Every structure is written in structure tokens, then in C-alpha cells.
Short mmCIF file of C-alpha atoms in Angstrom, two decimals:
data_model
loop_
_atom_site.label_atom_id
_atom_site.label_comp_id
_atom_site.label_asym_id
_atom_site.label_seq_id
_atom_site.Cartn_x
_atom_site.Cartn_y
_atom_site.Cartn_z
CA UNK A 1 83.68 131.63 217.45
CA UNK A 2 82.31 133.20 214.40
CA UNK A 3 84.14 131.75 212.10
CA UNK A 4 83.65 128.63 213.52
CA UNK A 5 79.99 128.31 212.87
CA UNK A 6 80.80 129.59 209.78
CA UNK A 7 82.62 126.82 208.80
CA UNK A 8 80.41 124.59 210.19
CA UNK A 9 77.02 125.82 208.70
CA UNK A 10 79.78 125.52 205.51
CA UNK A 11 80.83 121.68 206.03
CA UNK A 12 76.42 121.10 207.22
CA UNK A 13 75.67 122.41 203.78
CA UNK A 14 78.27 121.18 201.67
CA UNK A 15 77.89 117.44 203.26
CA UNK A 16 73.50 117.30 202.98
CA UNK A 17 73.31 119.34 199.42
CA UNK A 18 72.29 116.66 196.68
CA UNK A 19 75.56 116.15 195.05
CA UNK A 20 75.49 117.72 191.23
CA UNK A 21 74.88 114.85 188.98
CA UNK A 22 77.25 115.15 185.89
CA UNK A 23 76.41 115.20 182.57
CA UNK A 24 76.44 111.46 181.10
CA UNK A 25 78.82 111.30 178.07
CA UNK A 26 78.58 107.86 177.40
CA UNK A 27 78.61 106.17 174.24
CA UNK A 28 76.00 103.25 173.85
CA UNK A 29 76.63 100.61 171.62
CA UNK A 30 74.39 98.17 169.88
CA UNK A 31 74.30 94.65 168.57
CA UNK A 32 71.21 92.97 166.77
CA UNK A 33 70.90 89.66 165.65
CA UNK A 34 68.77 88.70 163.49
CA UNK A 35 67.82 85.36 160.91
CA UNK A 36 65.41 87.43 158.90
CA UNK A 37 65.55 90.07 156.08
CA UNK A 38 62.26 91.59 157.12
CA UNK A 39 63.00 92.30 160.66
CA UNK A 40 65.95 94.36 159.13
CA UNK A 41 62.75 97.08 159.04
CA UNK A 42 61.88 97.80 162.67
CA UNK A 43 65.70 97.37 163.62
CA UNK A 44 66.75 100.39 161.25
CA UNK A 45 63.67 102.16 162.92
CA UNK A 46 64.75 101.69 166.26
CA UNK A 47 68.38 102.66 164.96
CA UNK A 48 67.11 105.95 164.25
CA UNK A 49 65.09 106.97 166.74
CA UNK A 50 68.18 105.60 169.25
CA UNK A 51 69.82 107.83 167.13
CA UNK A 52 67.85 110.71 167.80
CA UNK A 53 67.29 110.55 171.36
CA UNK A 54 71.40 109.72 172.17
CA UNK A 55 72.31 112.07 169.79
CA UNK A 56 76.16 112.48 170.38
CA UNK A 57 76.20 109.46 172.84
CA UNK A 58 74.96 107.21 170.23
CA UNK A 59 77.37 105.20 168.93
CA UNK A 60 77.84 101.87 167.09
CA UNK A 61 74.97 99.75 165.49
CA UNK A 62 75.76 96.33 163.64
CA UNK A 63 73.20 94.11 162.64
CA UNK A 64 74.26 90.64 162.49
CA UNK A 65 72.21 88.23 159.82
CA UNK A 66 72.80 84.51 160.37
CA UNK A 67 71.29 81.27 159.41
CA UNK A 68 69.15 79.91 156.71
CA UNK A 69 67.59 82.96 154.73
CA UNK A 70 71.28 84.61 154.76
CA UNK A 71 71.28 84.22 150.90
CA UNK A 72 68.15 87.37 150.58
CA UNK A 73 71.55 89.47 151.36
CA UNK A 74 72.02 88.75 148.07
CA UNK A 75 68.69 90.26 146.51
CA UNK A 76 69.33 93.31 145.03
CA UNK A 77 65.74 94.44 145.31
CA UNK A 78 64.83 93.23 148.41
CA UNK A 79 68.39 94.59 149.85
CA UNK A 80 68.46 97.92 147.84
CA UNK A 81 66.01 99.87 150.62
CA UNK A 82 67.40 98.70 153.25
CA UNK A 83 70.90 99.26 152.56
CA UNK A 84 70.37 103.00 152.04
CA UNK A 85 68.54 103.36 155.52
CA UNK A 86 71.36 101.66 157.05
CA UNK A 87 73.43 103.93 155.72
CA UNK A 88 71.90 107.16 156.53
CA UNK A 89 71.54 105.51 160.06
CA UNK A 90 74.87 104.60 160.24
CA UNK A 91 74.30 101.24 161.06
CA UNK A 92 76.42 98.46 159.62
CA UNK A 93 75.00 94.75 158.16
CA UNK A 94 77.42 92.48 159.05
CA UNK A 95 77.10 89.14 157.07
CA UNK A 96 77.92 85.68 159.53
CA UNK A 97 80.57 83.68 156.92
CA UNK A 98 79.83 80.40 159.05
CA UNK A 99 75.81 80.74 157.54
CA UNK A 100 77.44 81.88 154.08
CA UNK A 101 79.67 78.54 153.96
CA UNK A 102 76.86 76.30 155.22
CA UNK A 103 73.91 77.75 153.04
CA UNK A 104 76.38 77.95 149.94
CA UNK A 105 75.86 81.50 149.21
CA UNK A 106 79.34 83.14 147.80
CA UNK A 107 80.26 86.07 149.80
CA UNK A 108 81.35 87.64 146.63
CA UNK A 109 77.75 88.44 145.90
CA UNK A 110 76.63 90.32 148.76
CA UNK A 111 76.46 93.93 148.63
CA UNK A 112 79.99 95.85 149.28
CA UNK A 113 77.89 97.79 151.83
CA UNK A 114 77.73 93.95 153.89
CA UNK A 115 80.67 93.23 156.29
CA UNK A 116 81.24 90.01 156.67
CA UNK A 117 82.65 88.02 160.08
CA UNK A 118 84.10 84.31 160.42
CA UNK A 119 81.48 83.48 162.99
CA UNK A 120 78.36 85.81 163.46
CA UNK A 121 77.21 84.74 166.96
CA UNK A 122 81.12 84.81 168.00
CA UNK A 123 80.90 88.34 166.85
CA UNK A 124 78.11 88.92 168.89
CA UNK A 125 79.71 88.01 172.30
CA UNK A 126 82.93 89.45 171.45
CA UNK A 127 81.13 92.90 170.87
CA UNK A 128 79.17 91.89 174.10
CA UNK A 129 82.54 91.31 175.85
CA UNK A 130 83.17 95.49 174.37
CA UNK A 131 80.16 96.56 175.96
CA UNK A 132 77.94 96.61 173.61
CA UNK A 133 73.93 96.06 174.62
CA UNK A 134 72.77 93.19 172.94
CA UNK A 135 69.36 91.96 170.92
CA UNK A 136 68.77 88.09 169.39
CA UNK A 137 65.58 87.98 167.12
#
């Protein structure tokens, strides 16, 4: 009889203890796109302090640039700053090639640091599609 309540004050606790909440390991993602150079500013902020509050759970962040003013990739100047930041952030500029074709600006002259896609926005939903947590500025 003994061990019977025994088990049972066992089972009672074991079944109405808060269950231990594991540790969340998972890797977040980001996508932002964006039509203007400047905003490139407060998106390499938030990059890093994403960066520093994830730590090891923070994972990939592309910036997508896409429509008119896709050509100020090009400005050496203008590009130089943010370039660096992006790479001690680890964040990647991705460059849409459907803006570069229709604005005329030869992918050739964007930084090597730039990747550039076929379609920018079709790069957005296909990262989407991965998970990735999506912004549109």
C-alpha cells in the first residue's frame, strides 16, 4: 500500500509540475527590402543590435535594394561606410538585377561586396518561403 501512494504522489507530481521549457536554439533569419540608400543606416543598426541580443541564434541578414535609386550602389562614397558595417555585421547587400536592367546601371560597377539576384522581390518570397522574417521599406 506504501508503495502505492508512492507512486501515486510520484505520477500527481510528475503530471501538475510546469513542464521544463527547453532552451530555444533557433536560428532567426532576416530579409529587408529596401528602395533607398539611406535607410541602409537604421537597417545595419537594427542588424547589430539583433545581433547582439540572438547572439548564436542569429543568423542570416540580406538587404535587398530595388527600384529607381539602385544606381547610388554604385557610389563609392556614399557606399564605402556602409559596406564596412555590413560587413562587420555580417549582413549581405544583395543588388535586384531586374532594377539594374531597367534603370541601366551595369552590374559590373557595383561593389564586389553587392550580391546580385535575377529578381529582388522574387528573392524576397523565396527566402520568405525558407523562413526567413520579412521587412518592405
Amino acid at each position: 500500500m506504501k508503495t502505492l501512494y508512492i507512486s501515486l504522489i510520484l505520477a500527481l507530481t510528475t503530471l501538475f509540475s510546469s513542464p521544463v521549457k527547453a532552451q530555444d536554439n533557433t536560428v532567426h533569419n532576416y530579409v529587408v527590402l529596401t528602395k533607398k540608400i539611406p535607410q541602409l543606416k537604421p537597417i545595419l543598426l537594427t542588424a547589430q543590435a539583433l545581433r547582439e541580443e540572438e547572439g548564436t541564434r542569429f543568423g542570416d541578414f540580406q538587404v535587398i535594394v530595388c527600384g529607381q535609386h539602385i544606381g547610388d550602389l554604385t557610389d563609392k562614397v556614399l557606399m564605402t561606410p556602409y559596406l564596412q558595417e555590413a560587413e562587420a555585421q555580417g549582413v549581405t547587400i544583395v543588388a535586384c538585377g531586374f532594377s539594374l536592367k531597367k534603370f541601366k546601371v551595369d552590374a559590373g560597377s557595383l561593389p564586389r561586396e553587392v550580391k546580385v539576384v535575377d529578381n529582388g522581390i522574387l528573392h524576397n518570397f523565396q527566402l520568405q518561403n525558407k523562413g526567413y522574417k520579412s521587412l518592405s521599406l
